[in-house]
Structures are given as C-alpha cells and as structure tokens.
mmCIF file of C-alpha atoms in Angstrom:
data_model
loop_
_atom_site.group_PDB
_atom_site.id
_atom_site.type_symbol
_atom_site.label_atom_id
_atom_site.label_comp_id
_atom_site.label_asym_id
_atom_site.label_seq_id
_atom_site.Cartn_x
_atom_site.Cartn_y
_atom_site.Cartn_z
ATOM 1 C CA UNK A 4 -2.692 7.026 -3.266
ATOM 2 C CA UNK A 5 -3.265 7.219 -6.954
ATOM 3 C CA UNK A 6 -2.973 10.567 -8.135
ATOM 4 C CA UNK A 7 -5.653 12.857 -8.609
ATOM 5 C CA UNK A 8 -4.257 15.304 -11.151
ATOM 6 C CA UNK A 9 -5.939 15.197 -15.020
ATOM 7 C CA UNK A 10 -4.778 17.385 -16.739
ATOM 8 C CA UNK A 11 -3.790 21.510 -17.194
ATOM 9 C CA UNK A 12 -5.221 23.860 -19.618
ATOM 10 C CA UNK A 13 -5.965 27.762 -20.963
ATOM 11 C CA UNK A 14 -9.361 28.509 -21.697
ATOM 12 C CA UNK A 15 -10.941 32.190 -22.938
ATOM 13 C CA UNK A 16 -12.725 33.255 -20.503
ATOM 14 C CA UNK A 17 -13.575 36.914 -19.670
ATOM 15 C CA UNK A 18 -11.779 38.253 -22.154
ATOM 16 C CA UNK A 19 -8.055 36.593 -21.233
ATOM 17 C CA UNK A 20 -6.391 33.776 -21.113
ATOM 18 C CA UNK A 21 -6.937 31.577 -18.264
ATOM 19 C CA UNK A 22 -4.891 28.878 -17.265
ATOM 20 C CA UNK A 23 -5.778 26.089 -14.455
ATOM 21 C CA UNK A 24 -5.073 22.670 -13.076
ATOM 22 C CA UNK A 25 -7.680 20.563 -13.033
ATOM 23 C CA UNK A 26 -8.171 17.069 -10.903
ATOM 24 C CA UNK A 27 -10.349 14.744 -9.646
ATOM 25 C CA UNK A 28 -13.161 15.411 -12.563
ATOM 26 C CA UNK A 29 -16.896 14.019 -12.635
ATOM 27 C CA UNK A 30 -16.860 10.374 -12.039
ATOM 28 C CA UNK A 31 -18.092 8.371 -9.144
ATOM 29 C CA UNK A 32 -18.763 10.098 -6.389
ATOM 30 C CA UNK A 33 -17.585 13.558 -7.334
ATOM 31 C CA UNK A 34 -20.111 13.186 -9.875
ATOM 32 C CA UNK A 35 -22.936 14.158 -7.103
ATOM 33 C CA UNK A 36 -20.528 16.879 -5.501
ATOM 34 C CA UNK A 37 -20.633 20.435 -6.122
ATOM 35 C CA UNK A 38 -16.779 21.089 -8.445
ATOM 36 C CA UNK A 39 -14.271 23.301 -6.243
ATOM 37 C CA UNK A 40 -12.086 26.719 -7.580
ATOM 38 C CA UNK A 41 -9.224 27.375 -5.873
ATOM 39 C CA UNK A 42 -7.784 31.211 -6.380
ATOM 40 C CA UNK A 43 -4.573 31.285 -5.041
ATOM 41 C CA UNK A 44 -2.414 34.246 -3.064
ATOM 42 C CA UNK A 45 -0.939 37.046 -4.261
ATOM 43 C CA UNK A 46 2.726 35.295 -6.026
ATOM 44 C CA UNK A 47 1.089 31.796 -5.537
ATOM 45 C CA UNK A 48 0.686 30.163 -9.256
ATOM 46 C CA UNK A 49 -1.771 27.602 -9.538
ATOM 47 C CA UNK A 50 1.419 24.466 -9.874
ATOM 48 C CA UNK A 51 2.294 25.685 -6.313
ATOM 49 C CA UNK A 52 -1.161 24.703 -5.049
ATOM 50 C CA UNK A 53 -1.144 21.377 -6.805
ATOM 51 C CA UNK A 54 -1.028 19.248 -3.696
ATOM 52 C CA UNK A 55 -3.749 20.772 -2.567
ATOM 53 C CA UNK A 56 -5.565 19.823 -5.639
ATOM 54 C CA UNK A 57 -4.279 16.540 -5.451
ATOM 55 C CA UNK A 58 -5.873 15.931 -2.451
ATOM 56 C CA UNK A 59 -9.018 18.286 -3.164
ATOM 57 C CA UNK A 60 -9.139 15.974 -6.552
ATOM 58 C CA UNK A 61 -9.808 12.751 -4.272
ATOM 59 C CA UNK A 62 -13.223 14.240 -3.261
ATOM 60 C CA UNK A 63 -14.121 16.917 -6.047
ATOM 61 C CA UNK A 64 -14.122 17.756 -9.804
ATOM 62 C CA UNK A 65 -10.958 20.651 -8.948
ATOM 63 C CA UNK A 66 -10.047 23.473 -11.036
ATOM 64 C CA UNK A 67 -6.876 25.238 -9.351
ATOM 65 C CA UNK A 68 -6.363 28.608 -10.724
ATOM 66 C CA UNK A 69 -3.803 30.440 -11.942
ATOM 67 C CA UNK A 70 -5.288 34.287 -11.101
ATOM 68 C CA UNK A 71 -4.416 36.910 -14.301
ATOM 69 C CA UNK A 72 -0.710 38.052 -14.311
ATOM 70 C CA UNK A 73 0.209 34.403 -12.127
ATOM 71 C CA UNK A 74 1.945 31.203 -13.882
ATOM 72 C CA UNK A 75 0.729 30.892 -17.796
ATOM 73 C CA UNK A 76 -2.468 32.623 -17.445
ATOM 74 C CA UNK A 77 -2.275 36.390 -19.865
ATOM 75 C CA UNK A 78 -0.315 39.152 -18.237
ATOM 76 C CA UNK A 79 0.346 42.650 -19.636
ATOM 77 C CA UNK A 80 1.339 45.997 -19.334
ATOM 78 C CA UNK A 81 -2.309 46.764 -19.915
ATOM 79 C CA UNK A 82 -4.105 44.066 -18.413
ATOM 80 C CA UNK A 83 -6.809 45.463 -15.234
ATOM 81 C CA UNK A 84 -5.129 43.667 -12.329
ATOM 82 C CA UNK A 85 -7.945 45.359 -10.428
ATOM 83 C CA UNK A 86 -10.176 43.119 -7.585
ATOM 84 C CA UNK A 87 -13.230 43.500 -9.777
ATOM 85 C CA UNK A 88 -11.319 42.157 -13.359
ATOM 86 C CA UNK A 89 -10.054 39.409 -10.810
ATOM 87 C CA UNK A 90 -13.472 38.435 -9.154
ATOM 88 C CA UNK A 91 -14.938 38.883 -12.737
ATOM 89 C CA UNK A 92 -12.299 35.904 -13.998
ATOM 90 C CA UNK A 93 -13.795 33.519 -11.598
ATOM 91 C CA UNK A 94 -17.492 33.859 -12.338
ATOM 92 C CA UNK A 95 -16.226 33.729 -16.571
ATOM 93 C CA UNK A 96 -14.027 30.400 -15.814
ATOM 94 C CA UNK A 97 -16.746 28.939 -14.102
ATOM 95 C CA UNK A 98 -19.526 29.478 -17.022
ATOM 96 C CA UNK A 99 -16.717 28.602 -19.444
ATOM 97 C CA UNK A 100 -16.027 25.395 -17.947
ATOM 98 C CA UNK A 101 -19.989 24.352 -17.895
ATOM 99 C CA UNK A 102 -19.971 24.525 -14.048
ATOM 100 C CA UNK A 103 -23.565 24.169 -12.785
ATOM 101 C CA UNK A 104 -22.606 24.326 -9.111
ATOM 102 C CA UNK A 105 -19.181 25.090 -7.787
ATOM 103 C CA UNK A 106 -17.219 26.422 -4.622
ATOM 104 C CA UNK A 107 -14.721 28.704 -4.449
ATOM 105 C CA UNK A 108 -11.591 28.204 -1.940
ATOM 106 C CA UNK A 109 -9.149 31.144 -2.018
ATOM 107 C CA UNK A 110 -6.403 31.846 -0.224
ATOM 108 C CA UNK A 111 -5.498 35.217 1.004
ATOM 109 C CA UNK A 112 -5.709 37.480 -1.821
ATOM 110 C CA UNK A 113 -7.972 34.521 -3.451
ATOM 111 C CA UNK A 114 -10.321 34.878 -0.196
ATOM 112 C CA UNK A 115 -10.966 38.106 -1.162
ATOM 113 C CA UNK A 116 -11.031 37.797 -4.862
ATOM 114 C CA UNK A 117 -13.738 34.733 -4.150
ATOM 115 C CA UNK A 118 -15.859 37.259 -1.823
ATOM 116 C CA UNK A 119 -16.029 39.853 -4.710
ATOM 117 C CA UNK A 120 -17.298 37.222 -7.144
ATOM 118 C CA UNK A 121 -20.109 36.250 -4.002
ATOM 119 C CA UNK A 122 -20.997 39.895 -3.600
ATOM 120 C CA UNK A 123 -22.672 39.721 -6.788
ATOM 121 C CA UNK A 124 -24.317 36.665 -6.608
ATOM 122 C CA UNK A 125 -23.344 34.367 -9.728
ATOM 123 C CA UNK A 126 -25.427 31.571 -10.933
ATOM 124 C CA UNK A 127 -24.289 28.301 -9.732
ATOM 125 C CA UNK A 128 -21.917 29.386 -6.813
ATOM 126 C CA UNK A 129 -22.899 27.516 -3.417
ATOM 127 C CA UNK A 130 -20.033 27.802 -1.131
ATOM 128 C CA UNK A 131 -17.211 30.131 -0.016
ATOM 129 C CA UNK A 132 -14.308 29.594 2.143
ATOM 130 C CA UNK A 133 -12.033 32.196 2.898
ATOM 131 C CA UNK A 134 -8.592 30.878 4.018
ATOM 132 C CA UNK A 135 -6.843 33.863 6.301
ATOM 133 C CA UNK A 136 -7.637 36.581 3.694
ATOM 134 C CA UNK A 137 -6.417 39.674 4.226
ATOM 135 C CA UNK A 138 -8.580 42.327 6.091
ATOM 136 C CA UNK A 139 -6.829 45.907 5.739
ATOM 137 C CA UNK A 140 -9.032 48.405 3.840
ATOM 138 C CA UNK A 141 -9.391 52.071 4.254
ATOM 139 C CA UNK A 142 -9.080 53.421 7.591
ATOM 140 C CA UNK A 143 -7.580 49.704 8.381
ATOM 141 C CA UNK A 144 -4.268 48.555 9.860
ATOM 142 C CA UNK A 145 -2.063 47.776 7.098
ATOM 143 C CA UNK A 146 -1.484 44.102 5.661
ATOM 144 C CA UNK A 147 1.343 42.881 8.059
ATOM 145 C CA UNK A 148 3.357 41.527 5.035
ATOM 146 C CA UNK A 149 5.345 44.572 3.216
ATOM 147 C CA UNK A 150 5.480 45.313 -0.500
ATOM 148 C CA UNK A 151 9.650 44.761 -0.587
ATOM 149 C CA UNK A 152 8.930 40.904 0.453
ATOM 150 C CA UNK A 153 7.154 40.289 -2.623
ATOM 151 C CA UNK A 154 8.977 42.842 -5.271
ATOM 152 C CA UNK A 155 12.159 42.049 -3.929
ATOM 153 C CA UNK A 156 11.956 37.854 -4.120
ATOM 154 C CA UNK A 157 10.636 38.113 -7.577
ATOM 155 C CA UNK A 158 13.056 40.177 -9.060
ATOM 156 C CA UNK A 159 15.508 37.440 -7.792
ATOM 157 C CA UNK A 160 13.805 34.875 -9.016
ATOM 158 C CA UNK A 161 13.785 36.473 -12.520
ATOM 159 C CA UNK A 162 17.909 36.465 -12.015
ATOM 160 C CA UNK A 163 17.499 32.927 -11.910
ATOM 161 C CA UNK A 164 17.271 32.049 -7.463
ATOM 162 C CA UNK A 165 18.042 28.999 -6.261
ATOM 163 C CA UNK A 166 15.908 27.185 -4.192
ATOM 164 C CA UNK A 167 18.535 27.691 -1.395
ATOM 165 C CA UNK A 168 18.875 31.162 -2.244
ATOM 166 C CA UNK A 169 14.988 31.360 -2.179
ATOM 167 C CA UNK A 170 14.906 29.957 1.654
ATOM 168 C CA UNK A 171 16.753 33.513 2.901
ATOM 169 C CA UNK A 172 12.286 34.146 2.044
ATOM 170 C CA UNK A 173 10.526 31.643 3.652
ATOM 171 C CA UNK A 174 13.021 29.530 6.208
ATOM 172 C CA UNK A 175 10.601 27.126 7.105
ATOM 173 C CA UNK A 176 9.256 25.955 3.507
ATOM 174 C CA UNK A 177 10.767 22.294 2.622
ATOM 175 C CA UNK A 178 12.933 21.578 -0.076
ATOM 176 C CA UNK A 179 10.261 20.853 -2.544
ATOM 177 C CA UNK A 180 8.177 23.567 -1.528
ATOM 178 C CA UNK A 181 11.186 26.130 -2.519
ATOM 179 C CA UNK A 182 12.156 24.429 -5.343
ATOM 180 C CA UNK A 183 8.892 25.379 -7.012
ATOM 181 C CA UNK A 184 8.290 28.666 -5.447
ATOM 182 C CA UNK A 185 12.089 29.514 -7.262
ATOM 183 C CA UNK A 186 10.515 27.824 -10.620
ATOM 184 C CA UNK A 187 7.505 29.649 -10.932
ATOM 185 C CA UNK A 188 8.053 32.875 -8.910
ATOM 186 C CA UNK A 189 9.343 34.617 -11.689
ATOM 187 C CA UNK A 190 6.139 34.316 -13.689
ATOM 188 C CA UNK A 191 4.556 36.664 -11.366
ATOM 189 C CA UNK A 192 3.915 40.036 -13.442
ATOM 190 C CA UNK A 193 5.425 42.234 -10.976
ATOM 191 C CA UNK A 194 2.530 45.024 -11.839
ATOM 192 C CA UNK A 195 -0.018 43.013 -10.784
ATOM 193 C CA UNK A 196 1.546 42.033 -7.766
ATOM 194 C CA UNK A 197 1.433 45.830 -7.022
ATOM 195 C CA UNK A 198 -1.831 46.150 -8.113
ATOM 196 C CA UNK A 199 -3.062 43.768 -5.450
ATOM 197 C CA UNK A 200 -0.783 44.303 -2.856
ATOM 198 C CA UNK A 201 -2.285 48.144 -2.656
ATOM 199 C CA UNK A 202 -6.141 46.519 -3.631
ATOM 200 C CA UNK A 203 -5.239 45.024 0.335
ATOM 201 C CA UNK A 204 -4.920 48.519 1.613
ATOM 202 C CA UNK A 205 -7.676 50.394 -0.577
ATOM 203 C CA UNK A 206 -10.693 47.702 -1.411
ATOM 204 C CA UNK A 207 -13.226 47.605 1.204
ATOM 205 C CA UNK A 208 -13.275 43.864 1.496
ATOM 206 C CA UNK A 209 -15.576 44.554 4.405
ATOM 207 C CA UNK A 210 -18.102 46.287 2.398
ATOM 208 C CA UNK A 211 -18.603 42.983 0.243
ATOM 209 C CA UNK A 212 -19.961 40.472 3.119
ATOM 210 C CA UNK A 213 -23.295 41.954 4.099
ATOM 211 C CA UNK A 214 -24.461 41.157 0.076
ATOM 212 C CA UNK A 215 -23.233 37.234 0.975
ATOM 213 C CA UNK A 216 -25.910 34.913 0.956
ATOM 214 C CA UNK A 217 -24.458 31.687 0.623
ATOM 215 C CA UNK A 218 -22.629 29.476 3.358
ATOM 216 C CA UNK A 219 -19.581 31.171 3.936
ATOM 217 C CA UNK A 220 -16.313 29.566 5.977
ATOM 218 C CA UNK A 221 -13.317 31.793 7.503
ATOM 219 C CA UNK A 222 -10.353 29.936 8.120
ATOM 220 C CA UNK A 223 -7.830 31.020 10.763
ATOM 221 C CA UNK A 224 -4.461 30.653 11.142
ATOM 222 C CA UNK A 225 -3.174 30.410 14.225
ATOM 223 C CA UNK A 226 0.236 31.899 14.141
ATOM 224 C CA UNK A 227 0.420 35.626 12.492
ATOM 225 C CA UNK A 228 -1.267 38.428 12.577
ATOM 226 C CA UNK A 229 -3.811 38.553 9.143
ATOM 227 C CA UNK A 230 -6.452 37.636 11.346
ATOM 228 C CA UNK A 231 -6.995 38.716 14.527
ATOM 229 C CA UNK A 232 -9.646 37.751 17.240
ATOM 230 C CA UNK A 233 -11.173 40.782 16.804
ATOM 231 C CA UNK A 234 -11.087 40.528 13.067
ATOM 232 C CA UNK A 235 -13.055 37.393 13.544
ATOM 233 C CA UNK A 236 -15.774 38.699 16.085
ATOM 234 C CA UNK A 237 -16.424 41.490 13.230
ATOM 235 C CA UNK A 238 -16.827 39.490 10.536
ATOM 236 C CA UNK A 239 -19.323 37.174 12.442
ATOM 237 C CA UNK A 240 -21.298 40.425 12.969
ATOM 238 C CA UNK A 241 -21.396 40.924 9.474
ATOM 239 C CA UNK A 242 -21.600 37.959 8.201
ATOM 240 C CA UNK A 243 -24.257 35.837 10.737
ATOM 241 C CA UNK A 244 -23.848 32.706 8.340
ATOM 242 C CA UNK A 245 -19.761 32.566 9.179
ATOM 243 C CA UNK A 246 -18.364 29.065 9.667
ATOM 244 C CA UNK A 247 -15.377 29.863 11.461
ATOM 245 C CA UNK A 248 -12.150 26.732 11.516
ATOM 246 C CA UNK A 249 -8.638 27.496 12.797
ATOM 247 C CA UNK A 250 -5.468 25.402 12.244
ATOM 248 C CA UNK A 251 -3.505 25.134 15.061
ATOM 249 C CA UNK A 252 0.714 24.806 14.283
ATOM 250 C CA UNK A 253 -0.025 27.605 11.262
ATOM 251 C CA UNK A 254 1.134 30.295 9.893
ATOM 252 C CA UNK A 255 -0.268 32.238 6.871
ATOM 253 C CA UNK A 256 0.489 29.638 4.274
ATOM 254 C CA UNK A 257 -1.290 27.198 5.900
ATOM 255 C CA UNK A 258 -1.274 24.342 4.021
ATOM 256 C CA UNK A 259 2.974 24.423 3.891
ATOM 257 C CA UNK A 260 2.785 25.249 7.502
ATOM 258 C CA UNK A 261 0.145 22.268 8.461
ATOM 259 C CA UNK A 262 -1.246 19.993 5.586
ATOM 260 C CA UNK A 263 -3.348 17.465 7.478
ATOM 261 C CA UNK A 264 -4.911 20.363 9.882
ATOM 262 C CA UNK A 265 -5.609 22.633 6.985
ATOM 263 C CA UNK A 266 -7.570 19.555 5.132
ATOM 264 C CA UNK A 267 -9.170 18.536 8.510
ATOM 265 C CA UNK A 268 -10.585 22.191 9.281
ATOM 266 C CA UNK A 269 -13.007 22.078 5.719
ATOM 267 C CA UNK A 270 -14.699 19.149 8.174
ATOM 268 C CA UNK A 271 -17.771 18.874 5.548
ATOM 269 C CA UNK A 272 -18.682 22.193 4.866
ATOM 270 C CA UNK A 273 -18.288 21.556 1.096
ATOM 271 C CA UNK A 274 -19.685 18.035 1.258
ATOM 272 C CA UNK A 275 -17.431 15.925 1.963
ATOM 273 C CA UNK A 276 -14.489 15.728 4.480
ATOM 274 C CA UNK A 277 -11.355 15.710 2.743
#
C-alpha cells in the first residue's frame, strides 16, 4: 500500500505552537469526506500515532496531533496544560488549518480533550469518537494507571532508555513500537503530564456530555479496567446519541494491542470504513 503520509508541520494556532502529521489530504475521494483530528494520550506524541494516520490517510484528509507539551509542539514552564487550553488547541488548529468540517478521534486523554472542544459546540465539528477515555472525576474511582508509570518512564527516557530497557514498561509492545516510544518519550514535558494526569481525577468529564449534540462513538476496550460496563450504561444515559464499538483481544492502547479490530470497530461512523 502506497503510503499515506504528506507531510509534518507547526502552525500558530491559539496562541502556541502546534505541531501535527498530516496524511491522506483533499484529493479524490477524501475530497467529499469530512478531514479527521486525532489527539493523542497522555505521553503519546503525534509520530507514535503515525500508523494510525497512515491508514486513517487512505480514507481522510488526517491531521494527527501532537497535544501542547507532547513531541515538537511549544512546552513551558508557563504554558496552561489545563483541559480547557487543551480542548481550546483543537477548535484553533482546526480554524487555522481552513477545516470546514472535521472529526475528532482521541484517545484516552485525547477522548476527553475532544469532548471539551464538543461541549462548546465549534463551527464545523461533525463527529466524535472517544477511544477508552478515561472516566475518573470527583467523587470517581481513580484512573487505574498511577502517576509513577508515567513520571518514572520519562525520566528514563530523558537518560537516554533503550528500547529494551523501555519494554520493563509495556512487555507486550513490538520492537518498533518501543523503539519509538524510547525516541520520543522524552519530549513529554513532565509538568504537563502532571497536569493531566490529576485533570483525570479533578475534571468532570461527565459534566461535558449532556451539552453534546453531534454523533458521538465510545470505543471499548476489552481488556482493562478504564471502562467498565457500568461506565458504559452511564454514559448511554447521558449521552442517548452514543455509538458504542468494543475491540475484542485489547487492552488500553488499542491500536498496539489490536490494529485491524481497532480500524474495523469505526465501521462507517465517520463515512467511510477504514
């Protein structure tokens, strides 16, 4: 298959520099399709997600994003890593980029960073899916991942891991998959990482989906515990427009954990099958 990928690139945009992968583009017929943001996870930088966006590309003008303090988009001491600075970096990219109508794919932290930007109903967003986001909150159980995980394998990675070192992490990614987590971890601003990780625990992501008006797809994981059946029979209730897919043979990353059943379970919600 020929490849996808065009090109990557920083644009201004909100305020910061953002920084994104783009594939696919307008021609043919992704010309008629509405384009497609992916917001990665929390220490996920947008060259991680790029077979994803390869394949993504086939079907839709793709913009894979690397979310503030990720990869080469800005990152400072004084940057707001907040949800709202986050959600607010997805509307600005899209109106930056000229997007008349666009989805927004996000993955755990990005699920919830792409229902944020819904909540307040941009111009030209159609469709949201929300790949096993996280659903702590106040008065929530706690995110089943813990901080040390996160602070602990970057700090590593900023020694200079190896990919074999970096497995002692995640023992069932594939050789490529660790070689680039080891590459790019370390270009994960360790604040921000913070910043969201305790977001998980004190944004009401809950409080969001009642002002959600637009088709709106959960996808499950089958393996793990970020979403639970229970999780998913509330959300319905709140959200009475929920497409709900699960990916059997998956963990939380499920695209490493299942490729072809995480591109099968989009079906044609955003217009196409994949």
């Amino acid at each position: 298959m020929q490849s996808s990928f065009l090109y990557g690139a920083n644009i201004l945009a909100n305020g910061i520099r953002q920084h994104y992968l783009r594939f696919g583009g307008k021609d043919g017929e992704r010309a008629g399709r509405d384009a497609v943001i992916i917001v990665p996870g929390i220490t996920s930088p947008a060259v991680t997600w790029g077979f994803v966006g390869e394949r993504f590309g086939q079907q839709f003008d793709t913009y894979v994003l690397d979310v503030r303090g990720r990869g080469l988009s800005s990152a400072s001491e004084t940057l707001d890593y907040s949800l709202d600075a986050q959600a607010a970096d997805v509307i600005a990219l899209a109106e930056a980029l000229g997007l008349e109508r666009y989805a927004v794919v996000g993955h755990s932290m990005g699920g919830r960073i792409g229902a944020r930007a819904a909540s307040q109903q941009p111009r030209g967003l159609t469709r949201l899916v929300m790949v096993d986001p996280p659903v702590s909150g106040p008065g929530r159980r706690a995110y089943p991942s813990k901080l040390p995980w996160y602070v602990d394998s970057m700090r590593l990675a900023r020694e200079g891991y190896s990919a074999e070192q970096m497995r002692a992490f995640c023992p069932t990614w594939t050789e490529q998959q660790l070689q680039l987590r080891a590459e790019w971890l370390h270009t994960c601003d360790e604040r921000a990482v913070i910043a969201s990780f305790e977001g998980f625990h004190t944004d009401d992501f809950h409080a969001d989906l009642p002002a959600l008006k637009l088709p709106v797809m959960l996808m499950q994981a089958s393996r793990g515990d970020v979403i639970l059946p229970e999780d998913v029979q509330e959300l319905q209730g709140l959200l009475p427009q929920l497409v709900v897919s699960r990916v059997e043979d998956a963990g939380h990353m499920i695209p490493w954990d299942n490729e072809a059943g995480f591109y099968a379970a989009f079906g044609d919600f955003l217009g196409a099958p994949l």
